[in-house]
Amino acid sequence: MFNFQTFFKNVRHIYFSRIKCLIFATALNGSFSMSLEKLRPVENLSQVDKIEMSLQEYLRSENFQPGDSLPKELELAQAMGVSRTAIREALSRFRTLGIIESRKNRGMVIAKPDVFNNMERVLDPQLLDDETMNEIFEMRLVIEVGLGDVLFLRKNDADLSKLERIVEKEEKTTKKIDIVKYDIEFHSMLYKLSGNKTIMRFQKMLLPIFDHVYANLSKDTEAYTGNIPEDMSPVSHRDLLNTLKNGNLEQFRSQMRTHLMVYFKKLSTD
Amino acid sequence: MFNFQTFFKNVRHIYFSRIKCLIFATALNGSFSMSLEKLRPVENLSQVDKIEMSLQEYLRSENFQPGDSLPKELELAQAMGVSRTAIREALSRFRTLGIIESRKNRGMVIAKPDVFNNMERVLDPQLLDDETMNEIFEMRLVIEVGLGDVLFLRKNDADLSKLERIVEKEEKTTKKIDIVKYDIEFHSMLYKLSGNKTIMRFQKMLLPIFDHVYANLSKDTEAYTGNIPEDMSPVSHRDLLNTLKNGNLEQFRSQMRTHLMVYFKKLSTD
DNA sequence: TTTAATACATATGTACGACATATGTATAGC
DNA sequence: GCTATACATATGTCGTACATATGTATTAAA
């Protein structure tokens, strides 16, 4: 096959020189970073990237639906004129994202993707920086305040008694570890009672993060909250439950805000 | 290498018989599906699955941070006693999820993952069923109602004037397509003004879905909403803006709820 | 001495061929 | 008609070779 490297190796330094020239010229007016942003996605694509895009376009144009089966790997490879290796890597991405599923000798089928399936692997507290962690906690507040709208639409006696049982258990214990446990249980139950499986999945996905933060509370008291909220929040789970039972939506939103606001000392003093 | 298939091919029918026997026995008391649920994840792991888990465990135990570089592919392969192909597929998953980045001759480094980066590829309206779409719209309502809490904390005159300009443009036009455009602009701006990049990313990710729904409004009037909200919602963007300017948080939440509630005819009659 | 051009080493990316494994299908035996 | 076998086939895994891009050392030139 034709060897580009051998052919162009003499040209490389010229290429570099021109790039440097470009950097120098654009650095003067400070527009380089902007133009670079626009340049990058044009030609920085690997072969697999192109294959992935091509495949996605193919799936869309042929109107593939969940359950439909894809052509064989070899057919795809031959049709696109690339090796099976490259095709497999592109398909591997789809598999990772849950867009397709594959089984031996059954071929590959379009899957019904679980929206938040992949994110659990990404949301490793170890990899997230403090700013993102704070934002996620803030997003939690936003969602749980808004959750009231759905809860007041769908609440029923069975649901309320489930919450009641958790709150009772919580009130009986004094161990910190149990308080944390029931705290998580209470809020998880709220998501469950929303009846919205997508929202519920979202919360389940975030649980490891909260676990991580709770676990580190004793070690680093400056992080995200100075204390376990139950110790100091002016609104308890019992208050929230009573409002769900006998109060109205507006009260619930305000109380939930206050209940979670202890996580944001800095925020509340802005 | 030892050939398992050749060795066990005579045993296969016996295996099948025993499975059938098990199915028969457990079908009587209906416990089969439960025990199967617990059985499946134990041994249905492919080699690459195991490698992925092992790698993840390795990254966690060694406390890898964003920016740290990983061992070479060959070293990993030799250390785990598998081929480079398998290692590469496991690494490809991490790359797909944005956990690592790789460049030629520079090796691979732990990346700072963008929490919602991968989801855009999954959130193809073509692949999502109606129930999930409805749930996503409901989640949007929940978030935007709760968004008020952050907006009232961080709002300033510059932000409000940005909204003002969008609303003015919206009020001047009569074309449906422009109304949709400014509708998206207005709500996008709210997310932006929240100052929470994670929440903003989440909204950006959902945009294609809203586009898709808006685009299909004329075709299928029964889907998700009977009309473009601006045509009939009792709360306009102007009302929301005025409340942001001069009203209070409680009013904003209620108005946002009403503003978005037109998407849920069925819901509101529950 | 500094700078630019070249050569080399190396890690990932791509390709090809081979076999393993699991599953669907057809065939033979009762 | 049912069961057990043999076969075909698509994905999964492996090993090797080479392409490509990038870092590093060396050399040439100013």
mmCIF file of C-alpha atoms in Angstrom, chain B residues 5-270:
data_model
loop_
_atom_site.group_PDB
_atom_site.id
_atom_site.type_symbol
_atom_site.label_atom_id
_atom_site.label_comp_id
_atom_site.label_asym_id
_atom_site.label_seq_id
_atom_site.Cartn_x
_atom_site.Cartn_y
_atom_site.Cartn_z
ATOM 1 C CA GLN B 5 -16.676 -27.544 22.226
ATOM 2 C CA THR B 6 -15.312 -30.803 20.909
ATOM 3 C CA PHE B 7 -15.004 -32.206 24.399
ATOM 4 C CA PHE B 8 -18.453 -31.259 25.622
ATOM 5 C CA LYS B 9 -20.484 -31.603 22.455
ATOM 6 C CA ASN B 10 -21.762 -34.985 23.571
ATOM 7 C CA VAL B 11 -22.854 -33.572 26.859
ATOM 8 C CA ARG B 12 -24.857 -30.720 25.371
ATOM 9 C CA HIS B 13 -28.151 -32.539 25.079
ATOM 10 C CA ILE B 14 -27.900 -33.632 28.661
ATOM 11 C CA TYR B 15 -27.335 -30.046 29.644
ATOM 12 C CA PHE B 16 -30.415 -29.007 27.709
ATOM 13 C CA SER B 17 -32.471 -31.688 29.310
ATOM 14 C CA ARG B 18 -31.482 -30.557 32.745
ATOM 15 C CA ILE B 19 -32.354 -26.976 31.940
ATOM 16 C CA LYS B 20 -35.740 -28.041 30.682
ATOM 17 C CA CYS B 21 -36.197 -30.074 33.795
ATOM 18 C CA LEU B 22 -35.381 -27.047 35.883
ATOM 19 C CA ILE B 23 -37.798 -24.895 33.921
ATOM 20 C CA PHE B 24 -40.526 -27.442 34.418
ATOM 21 C CA ALA B 25 -39.913 -27.843 38.109
ATOM 22 C CA THR B 26 -39.707 -24.167 38.871
ATOM 23 C CA ALA B 27 -42.613 -23.206 36.654
ATOM 24 C CA LEU B 28 -44.886 -25.001 39.073
ATOM 25 C CA ASN B 29 -44.328 -22.532 41.873
ATOM 26 C CA GLY B 30 -43.498 -19.620 39.594
ATOM 27 C CA SER B 31 -40.151 -18.917 41.126
ATOM 28 C CA PHE B 32 -38.088 -19.471 38.005
ATOM 29 C CA SER B 33 -38.055 -15.924 36.712
ATOM 30 C CA MET B 34 -36.829 -14.669 40.050
ATOM 31 C CA SER B 35 -34.016 -17.140 40.393
ATOM 32 C CA LEU B 36 -33.041 -16.479 36.783
ATOM 33 C CA GLU B 37 -32.748 -12.803 37.521
ATOM 34 C CA LYS B 38 -30.235 -13.540 40.189
ATOM 35 C CA LEU B 39 -28.396 -16.122 38.152
ATOM 36 C CA ARG B 40 -27.833 -14.188 34.984
ATOM 37 C CA PRO B 41 -25.229 -11.612 35.971
ATOM 38 C CA VAL B 42 -23.018 -14.219 37.557
ATOM 39 C CA GLU B 43 -21.772 -16.043 34.493
ATOM 40 C CA ASN B 44 -23.089 -14.110 31.490
ATOM 41 C CA LEU B 45 -19.961 -11.989 31.444
ATOM 42 C CA SER B 46 -17.786 -11.975 28.393
ATOM 43 C CA GLN B 47 -14.046 -11.750 28.647
ATOM 44 C CA VAL B 48 -14.136 -8.056 27.823
ATOM 45 C CA ASP B 49 -16.715 -7.478 30.543
ATOM 46 C CA LYS B 50 -14.372 -8.997 33.076
ATOM 47 C CA ILE B 51 -11.463 -6.963 31.758
ATOM 48 C CA GLU B 52 -13.534 -3.807 32.017
ATOM 49 C CA MET B 53 -14.451 -4.525 35.618
ATOM 50 C CA SER B 54 -10.890 -5.396 36.434
ATOM 51 C CA LEU B 55 -9.603 -2.208 34.850
ATOM 52 C CA GLN B 56 -12.165 -0.093 36.665
ATOM 53 C CA GLU B 57 -11.211 -1.697 39.940
ATOM 54 C CA TYR B 58 -7.568 -1.035 39.118
ATOM 55 C CA LEU B 59 -8.187 2.626 38.356
ATOM 56 C CA ARG B 60 -10.119 3.052 41.571
ATOM 57 C CA SER B 61 -7.701 1.238 43.820
ATOM 58 C CA GLU B 62 -4.703 3.060 42.395
ATOM 59 C CA ASN B 63 -6.579 6.326 42.864
ATOM 60 C CA PHE B 64 -6.181 7.515 39.299
ATOM 61 C CA GLN B 65 -7.035 11.190 38.799
ATOM 62 C CA PRO B 66 -7.866 13.143 35.640
ATOM 63 C CA GLY B 67 -4.613 13.801 33.806
ATOM 64 C CA ASP B 68 -2.834 10.681 35.009
ATOM 65 C CA SER B 69 -1.591 8.439 32.252
ATOM 66 C CA LEU B 70 -2.342 4.748 31.991
ATOM 67 C CA PRO B 71 0.070 1.919 31.271
ATOM 68 C CA LYS B 72 0.546 0.939 27.661
ATOM 69 C CA GLU B 73 -1.918 -1.374 25.994
ATOM 70 C CA LEU B 74 0.647 -4.124 25.657
ATOM 71 C CA GLU B 75 1.633 -3.898 29.294
ATOM 72 C CA LEU B 76 -1.996 -4.128 30.369
ATOM 73 C CA ALA B 77 -2.564 -7.066 28.046
ATOM 74 C CA GLN B 78 0.449 -8.948 29.337
ATOM 75 C CA ALA B 79 -0.326 -8.131 32.954
ATOM 76 C CA MET B 80 -3.852 -9.501 32.603
ATOM 77 C CA GLY B 81 -2.895 -12.387 30.373
ATOM 78 C CA VAL B 82 -5.177 -11.489 27.489
ATOM 79 C CA SER B 83 -4.717 -10.254 23.968
ATOM 80 C CA ARG B 84 -4.305 -6.639 23.019
ATOM 81 C CA THR B 85 -7.564 -6.859 21.088
ATOM 82 C CA ALA B 86 -9.589 -7.557 24.193
ATOM 83 C CA ILE B 87 -7.826 -4.839 26.174
ATOM 84 C CA ARG B 88 -8.457 -2.406 23.365
ATOM 85 C CA GLU B 89 -12.163 -3.174 23.354
ATOM 86 C CA ALA B 90 -12.400 -2.560 27.082
ATOM 87 C CA LEU B 91 -10.438 0.670 26.709
ATOM 88 C CA SER B 92 -12.638 1.598 23.778
ATOM 89 C CA ARG B 93 -15.604 1.526 26.134
ATOM 90 C CA PHE B 94 -13.900 3.916 28.524
ATOM 91 C CA ARG B 95 -13.046 6.126 25.583
ATOM 92 C CA THR B 96 -16.647 6.059 24.421
ATOM 93 C CA LEU B 97 -17.776 7.069 27.873
ATOM 94 C CA GLY B 98 -15.219 9.866 27.975
ATOM 95 C CA ILE B 99 -13.348 8.406 30.932
ATOM 96 C CA ILE B 100 -10.060 8.213 29.060
ATOM 97 C CA GLU B 101 -8.506 9.911 26.055
ATOM 98 C CA SER B 102 -5.814 8.486 23.872
ATOM 99 C CA ARG B 103 -3.355 9.916 21.391
ATOM 100 C CA LYS B 104 -0.794 8.286 19.247
ATOM 101 C CA ASN B 105 2.495 7.737 21.029
ATOM 102 C CA ARG B 106 1.288 9.800 23.962
ATOM 103 C CA GLY B 107 -0.512 6.899 25.517
ATOM 104 C CA MET B 108 -3.798 7.181 27.317
ATOM 105 C CA VAL B 109 -4.741 9.584 30.080
ATOM 106 C CA ILE B 110 -7.660 9.766 32.458
ATOM 107 C CA ALA B 111 -10.007 12.439 31.187
ATOM 108 C CA LYS B 112 -12.288 14.743 33.089
ATOM 109 C CA PRO B 113 -15.543 13.223 31.944
ATOM 110 C CA ASP B 114 -18.327 15.406 30.691
ATOM 111 C CA VAL B 115 -21.229 13.987 32.620
ATOM 112 C CA PHE B 116 -23.780 14.109 29.844
ATOM 113 C CA ASN B 117 -21.460 13.839 26.891
ATOM 114 C CA ASN B 118 -22.453 10.398 25.752
ATOM 115 C CA MET B 119 -26.129 10.712 26.204
ATOM 116 C CA GLU B 120 -26.755 12.799 23.137
ATOM 117 C CA ARG B 121 -26.009 9.829 20.961
ATOM 118 C CA VAL B 122 -28.402 7.699 22.955
ATOM 119 C CA LEU B 123 -31.223 10.193 23.083
ATOM 120 C CA ASP B 124 -32.300 9.616 19.524
ATOM 121 C CA PRO B 125 -36.009 10.408 19.385
ATOM 122 C CA GLN B 126 -36.307 7.644 16.835
ATOM 123 C CA LEU B 127 -35.254 5.075 19.406
ATOM 124 C CA LEU B 128 -37.227 6.334 22.402
ATOM 125 C CA ASP B 129 -40.696 5.071 23.081
ATOM 126 C CA ASP B 130 -43.622 7.360 23.812
ATOM 127 C CA GLU B 131 -43.616 6.625 27.520
ATOM 128 C CA THR B 132 -40.010 7.700 27.928
ATOM 129 C CA MET B 133 -40.619 10.801 25.822
ATOM 130 C CA ASN B 134 -43.492 11.756 28.081
ATOM 131 C CA GLU B 135 -41.353 11.161 31.130
ATOM 132 C CA ILE B 136 -38.613 13.368 29.735
ATOM 133 C CA PHE B 137 -41.101 16.163 29.158
ATOM 134 C CA GLU B 138 -42.298 15.733 32.686
ATOM 135 C CA MET B 139 -38.734 15.881 33.938
ATOM 136 C CA ARG B 140 -38.310 19.100 32.030
ATOM 137 C CA LEU B 141 -41.263 20.570 33.905
ATOM 138 C CA VAL B 142 -39.865 19.416 37.222
ATOM 139 C CA ILE B 143 -36.487 20.975 36.505
ATOM 140 C CA GLU B 144 -37.748 24.274 35.164
ATOM 141 C CA VAL B 145 -40.083 24.754 38.107
ATOM 142 C CA GLY B 146 -37.201 24.089 40.469
ATOM 143 C CA LEU B 147 -34.920 26.259 38.368
ATOM 144 C CA GLY B 148 -36.623 29.285 39.851
ATOM 145 C CA ASP B 149 -34.769 28.730 43.104
ATOM 146 C CA VAL B 150 -31.436 29.213 41.404
ATOM 147 C CA LEU B 151 -32.602 31.984 39.106
ATOM 148 C CA PHE B 152 -33.816 34.129 41.991
ATOM 149 C CA LEU B 153 -30.489 33.625 43.724
ATOM 150 C CA ARG B 154 -28.355 34.682 40.784
ATOM 151 C CA LYS B 155 -30.456 36.979 38.604
ATOM 152 C CA ASN B 156 -29.038 40.353 37.640
ATOM 153 C CA ASP B 157 -29.914 43.167 35.268
ATOM 154 C CA ALA B 158 -27.718 41.928 32.435
ATOM 155 C CA ASP B 159 -29.437 38.567 32.496
ATOM 156 C CA LEU B 160 -32.901 40.041 32.607
ATOM 157 C CA SER B 161 -32.211 42.265 29.623
ATOM 158 C CA LYS B 162 -31.117 39.228 27.633
ATOM 159 C CA LEU B 163 -34.462 37.635 28.321
ATOM 160 C CA GLU B 164 -36.193 40.907 27.553
ATOM 161 C CA ARG B 165 -34.672 40.976 24.072
ATOM 162 C CA ILE B 166 -35.815 37.457 23.292
ATOM 163 C CA VAL B 167 -39.347 38.179 24.456
ATOM 164 C CA GLU B 168 -39.482 41.342 22.377
ATOM 165 C CA LYS B 169 -38.419 39.500 19.267
ATOM 166 C CA GLU B 170 -40.975 36.840 20.009
ATOM 167 C CA GLU B 171 -43.793 39.359 20.405
ATOM 168 C CA LYS B 172 -43.016 40.981 17.077
ATOM 169 C CA THR B 173 -43.301 37.865 14.995
ATOM 170 C CA THR B 174 -46.333 35.892 13.945
ATOM 171 C CA LYS B 175 -44.690 33.033 12.083
ATOM 172 C CA LYS B 176 -45.113 29.737 13.854
ATOM 173 C CA ILE B 177 -41.595 28.645 13.049
ATOM 174 C CA ASP B 178 -40.164 31.775 14.650
ATOM 175 C CA ILE B 179 -42.341 31.382 17.682
ATOM 176 C CA VAL B 180 -40.955 27.901 18.187
ATOM 177 C CA LYS B 181 -37.440 29.239 17.700
ATOM 178 C CA TYR B 182 -37.848 31.976 20.306
ATOM 179 C CA ASP B 183 -39.577 29.562 22.641
ATOM 180 C CA ILE B 184 -36.504 27.369 22.620
ATOM 181 C CA GLU B 185 -34.267 30.413 22.937
ATOM 182 C CA PHE B 186 -36.138 31.701 25.966
ATOM 183 C CA HIS B 187 -36.035 28.449 27.868
ATOM 184 C CA SER B 188 -32.415 27.800 26.885
ATOM 185 C CA MET B 189 -31.534 31.212 28.261
ATOM 186 C CA LEU B 190 -33.156 30.345 31.579
ATOM 187 C CA TYR B 191 -30.893 27.323 31.899
ATOM 188 C CA LYS B 192 -27.919 29.445 30.955
ATOM 189 C CA LEU B 193 -28.793 32.078 33.553
ATOM 190 C CA SER B 194 -28.937 29.389 36.223
ATOM 191 C CA GLY B 195 -25.144 29.558 36.186
ATOM 192 C CA ASN B 196 -25.061 25.803 36.637
ATOM 193 C CA LYS B 197 -23.139 24.273 33.785
ATOM 194 C CA THR B 198 -24.231 20.758 34.617
ATOM 195 C CA ILE B 199 -27.894 21.674 34.435
ATOM 196 C CA MET B 200 -27.180 23.576 31.232
ATOM 197 C CA ARG B 201 -25.528 20.543 29.682
ATOM 198 C CA PHE B 202 -28.528 18.476 30.614
ATOM 199 C CA GLN B 203 -30.846 20.833 28.796
ATOM 200 C CA LYS B 204 -28.640 20.988 25.715
ATOM 201 C CA MET B 205 -28.714 17.243 25.606
ATOM 202 C CA LEU B 206 -32.491 17.213 25.606
ATOM 203 C CA LEU B 207 -32.826 19.835 22.888
ATOM 204 C CA PRO B 208 -32.905 17.369 19.978
ATOM 205 C CA ILE B 209 -35.902 15.707 21.556
ATOM 206 C CA PHE B 210 -37.831 18.951 21.843
ATOM 207 C CA ASP B 211 -36.898 19.803 18.286
ATOM 208 C CA HIS B 212 -38.244 16.475 17.191
ATOM 209 C CA VAL B 213 -41.505 16.941 19.052
ATOM 210 C CA TYR B 214 -41.976 20.480 17.830
ATOM 211 C CA ALA B 215 -41.280 19.347 14.273
ATOM 212 C CA ASN B 216 -43.973 16.704 14.532
ATOM 213 C CA LEU B 217 -46.586 18.933 16.096
ATOM 214 C CA SER B 218 -48.381 19.635 12.863
ATOM 215 C CA LYS B 219 -48.313 16.013 11.802
ATOM 216 C CA ASP B 220 -49.566 14.411 14.979
ATOM 217 C CA THR B 221 -51.627 16.685 17.141
ATOM 218 C CA GLU B 222 -52.160 14.036 19.778
ATOM 219 C CA ALA B 223 -48.484 13.804 20.653
ATOM 220 C CA TYR B 224 -47.378 15.303 23.944
ATOM 221 C CA THR B 225 -49.276 18.534 23.360
ATOM 222 C CA GLY B 226 -52.181 19.656 21.291
ATOM 223 C CA ASN B 227 -50.541 22.858 20.225
ATOM 224 C CA ILE B 228 -47.546 25.067 20.448
ATOM 225 C CA PRO B 229 -47.686 26.286 24.027
ATOM 226 C CA GLU B 230 -47.420 29.953 23.138
ATOM 227 C CA ASP B 231 -50.732 29.712 21.340
ATOM 228 C CA MET B 232 -52.710 28.741 24.357
ATOM 229 C CA SER B 233 -50.720 28.767 27.547
ATOM 230 C CA PRO B 234 -52.315 31.063 30.097
ATOM 231 C CA VAL B 235 -48.808 32.133 31.164
ATOM 232 C CA SER B 236 -46.598 33.763 28.552
ATOM 233 C CA HIS B 237 -42.870 34.291 28.509
ATOM 234 C CA ARG B 238 -43.609 37.957 29.210
ATOM 235 C CA ASP B 239 -45.421 36.953 32.377
ATOM 236 C CA LEU B 240 -42.491 34.797 33.479
ATOM 237 C CA LEU B 241 -40.056 37.602 32.788
ATOM 238 C CA ASN B 242 -42.111 40.118 34.718
ATOM 239 C CA THR B 243 -42.236 37.764 37.663
ATOM 240 C CA LEU B 244 -38.469 37.311 37.509
ATOM 241 C CA LYS B 245 -38.123 41.083 37.549
ATOM 242 C CA ASN B 246 -40.658 42.162 40.125
ATOM 243 C CA GLY B 247 -42.328 39.049 41.525
ATOM 244 C CA ASN B 248 -41.213 36.423 43.984
ATOM 245 C CA LEU B 249 -40.013 32.843 43.841
ATOM 246 C CA GLU B 250 -43.342 31.247 44.701
ATOM 247 C CA GLN B 251 -45.120 33.070 41.886
ATOM 248 C CA PHE B 252 -42.443 32.054 39.433
ATOM 249 C CA ARG B 253 -42.731 28.363 40.289
ATOM 250 C CA SER B 254 -46.497 28.382 39.921
ATOM 251 C CA GLN B 255 -46.384 30.282 36.667
ATOM 252 C CA MET B 256 -43.736 28.021 35.203
ATOM 253 C CA ARG B 257 -45.831 25.038 36.116
ATOM 254 C CA THR B 258 -48.848 26.509 34.382
ATOM 255 C CA HIS B 259 -46.743 27.587 31.442
ATOM 256 C CA LEU B 260 -45.481 24.059 30.829
ATOM 257 C CA MET B 261 -48.594 22.212 31.925
ATOM 258 C CA VAL B 262 -50.129 22.512 28.487
ATOM 259 C CA TYR B 263 -47.785 19.715 27.458
ATOM 260 C CA PHE B 264 -49.658 17.349 29.707
ATOM 261 C CA LYS B 265 -53.337 17.343 28.927
ATOM 262 C CA LYS B 266 -53.834 13.881 30.283
ATOM 263 C CA LEU B 267 -51.802 14.579 33.380
ATOM 264 C CA SER B 268 -53.749 17.639 34.369
ATOM 265 C CA THR B 269 -57.046 15.766 34.229
ATOM 266 C CA ASP B 270 -55.824 12.957 36.475
#
